[in-house]
Amino acid sequence: MGVFYENIGVGLKEDGPFKVVTALVDTGAVHSMLPADLLRELGVVPNKDSEFILADGRRQRFSMGDALFRIGLEEHYSPVIFGPNDQFLLGAVTLQVFSLIADTTHHKLIPAPVMTL
């Protein structure tokens, strides 16, 4: 797995407010996780609770909701975990929504290859 950081925007709706944060891009993480306090401040509302297996193998329940993410010039909604206040994580589901992949050699996000038949 490769990890690096990316500046992203997060909000509730297109007209804001948006908060720019630096998130860890982790190719082994499925979902994005941001601080619960930040998400609530932006108006993001939890819509379900789920159990997750953490990197150290522990199981923990977290609330989830949908936030508007901004990466570069694009904006898309993606599920997000309401995490501890020190967790800024950009996961695979959000990257897929943006059709991006992590280039861990050059430490940047790049467009996912398009497959045609």
Short mmCIF file of C-alpha atoms in Angstrom, two decimals:
data_model
loop_
_atom_site.label_atom_id
_atom_site.label_comp_id
_atom_site.label_asym_id
_atom_site.label_seq_id
_atom_site.Cartn_x
_atom_site.Cartn_y
_atom_site.Cartn_z
CA MET A 1 0.00 0.00 0.00
CA GLY A 2 1.15 3.51 -0.72
CA VAL A 3 0.12 6.61 1.17
CA PHE A 4 0.38 10.34 0.51
CA TYR A 5 -1.59 13.52 1.26
CA GLU A 6 -4.01 15.50 -0.91
CA ASN A 7 -5.80 18.82 -0.31
CA ILE A 8 -9.54 18.33 -0.72
CA GLY A 9 -12.66 20.36 -0.08
CA VAL A 10 -15.64 19.05 1.83
CA GLY A 11 -19.10 20.49 2.36
CA LEU A 12 -22.79 19.70 2.37
CA LYS A 13 -24.02 21.41 -0.78
CA GLU A 14 -22.65 23.18 -3.83
CA ASP A 15 -23.16 26.70 -2.49
CA GLY A 16 -21.08 25.89 0.60
CA PRO A 17 -19.71 26.34 3.01
CA PHE A 18 -16.65 24.30 2.03
CA LYS A 19 -13.68 23.50 4.22
CA VAL A 20 -10.31 22.67 2.68
CA VAL A 21 -8.43 19.93 4.53
CA THR A 22 -5.36 17.82 3.93
CA ALA A 23 -6.33 14.16 3.81
CA LEU A 24 -4.25 11.02 3.79
CA VAL A 25 -4.78 9.04 0.58
CA ASP A 26 -4.54 5.40 1.59
CA THR A 27 -4.92 2.74 -1.10
CA GLY A 28 -5.96 0.22 1.55
CA ALA A 29 -8.85 2.27 2.95
CA VAL A 30 -12.33 1.64 1.55
CA HIS A 31 -14.21 4.68 2.88
CA SER A 32 -13.23 8.28 3.49
CA MET A 33 -13.17 9.36 7.14
CA LEU A 34 -13.24 12.93 8.42
CA PRO A 35 -13.61 14.37 11.92
CA ALA A 36 -17.18 14.11 13.20
CA ASP A 37 -17.00 17.66 14.60
CA LEU A 38 -16.00 19.06 11.18
CA LEU A 39 -18.78 17.19 9.38
CA ARG A 40 -21.40 18.35 11.87
CA GLU A 41 -20.11 21.94 11.61
CA LEU A 42 -20.66 21.75 7.84
CA GLY A 43 -24.19 20.38 8.32
CA VAL A 44 -23.50 16.81 7.22
CA VAL A 45 -25.97 14.52 8.97
CA PRO A 46 -25.32 10.87 9.84
CA ASN A 47 -27.76 8.53 8.10
CA LYS A 48 -26.56 5.13 9.39
CA ASP A 49 -24.16 3.38 11.74
CA SER A 50 -21.83 0.64 10.54
CA GLU A 51 -19.12 -1.54 12.01
CA PHE A 52 -15.65 -1.26 10.50
CA ILE A 53 -12.43 -3.18 10.88
CA LEU A 54 -9.61 -0.76 11.64
CA ALA A 55 -6.05 -1.06 10.34
CA ASP A 56 -4.95 -2.66 13.62
CA GLY A 57 -7.70 -5.31 13.38
CA ARG A 58 -10.05 -3.83 15.99
CA ARG A 59 -13.75 -3.53 15.18
CA GLN A 60 -15.50 -0.23 15.85
CA ARG A 61 -18.88 1.33 15.04
CA PHE A 62 -19.03 4.72 13.38
CA SER A 63 -21.78 6.89 11.95
CA MET A 64 -21.82 7.56 8.21
CA GLY A 65 -23.33 10.25 6.03
CA ASP A 66 -22.94 11.78 2.58
CA ALA A 67 -20.75 14.82 1.99
CA LEU A 68 -19.90 16.84 -1.08
CA PHE A 69 -16.20 16.42 -1.87
CA ARG A 70 -14.15 18.75 -4.07
CA ILE A 71 -10.99 17.40 -5.66
CA GLY A 72 -9.41 19.74 -8.18
CA LEU A 73 -12.25 21.39 -10.09
CA GLU A 74 -14.74 18.54 -9.67
CA GLU A 75 -17.37 18.04 -6.98
CA HIS A 76 -19.20 14.80 -6.17
CA TYR A 77 -21.12 13.36 -3.25
CA SER A 78 -19.59 10.39 -1.49
CA PRO A 79 -20.18 8.44 1.72
CA VAL A 80 -18.03 9.55 4.65
CA ILE A 81 -17.36 8.12 8.09
CA PHE A 82 -17.77 10.41 11.11
CA GLY A 83 -14.38 9.76 12.68
CA PRO A 84 -12.16 10.98 15.51
CA ASN A 85 -11.00 14.58 15.35
CA ASP A 86 -7.52 13.68 14.09
CA GLN A 87 -8.67 11.52 11.15
CA PHE A 88 -8.56 12.96 7.63
CA LEU A 89 -8.66 9.98 5.28
CA LEU A 90 -9.52 9.82 1.57
CA GLY A 91 -10.66 6.29 0.72
CA ALA A 92 -11.21 4.18 -2.38
CA VAL A 93 -14.97 4.73 -2.67
CA THR A 94 -14.53 8.51 -2.95
CA LEU A 95 -11.69 8.05 -5.45
CA GLN A 96 -13.94 5.79 -7.55
CA VAL A 97 -16.71 8.39 -7.52
CA PHE A 98 -14.19 10.84 -9.01
CA SER A 99 -12.75 8.21 -11.43
CA LEU A 100 -9.33 8.69 -9.86
CA ILE A 101 -6.61 6.30 -8.78
CA ALA A 102 -3.66 6.84 -6.48
CA ASP A 103 -0.28 6.98 -8.22
CA THR A 104 1.78 5.91 -5.22
CA THR A 105 5.07 6.21 -7.11
CA HIS A 106 4.58 9.92 -7.87
CA HIS A 107 2.33 10.64 -4.86
CA LYS A 108 -0.58 12.12 -6.76
CA LEU A 109 -4.10 11.35 -7.93
CA ILE A 110 -4.51 10.55 -11.62
CA PRO A 111 -7.50 9.75 -13.86
CA ALA A 112 -8.45 6.09 -13.85
CA PRO A 113 -7.80 4.32 -17.14
CA VAL A 114 -10.85 3.94 -19.36
CA MET A 115 -11.55 0.43 -20.56
CA THR A 116 -13.35 -0.10 -23.85
CA LEU A 117 -14.61 -3.29 -25.46
#
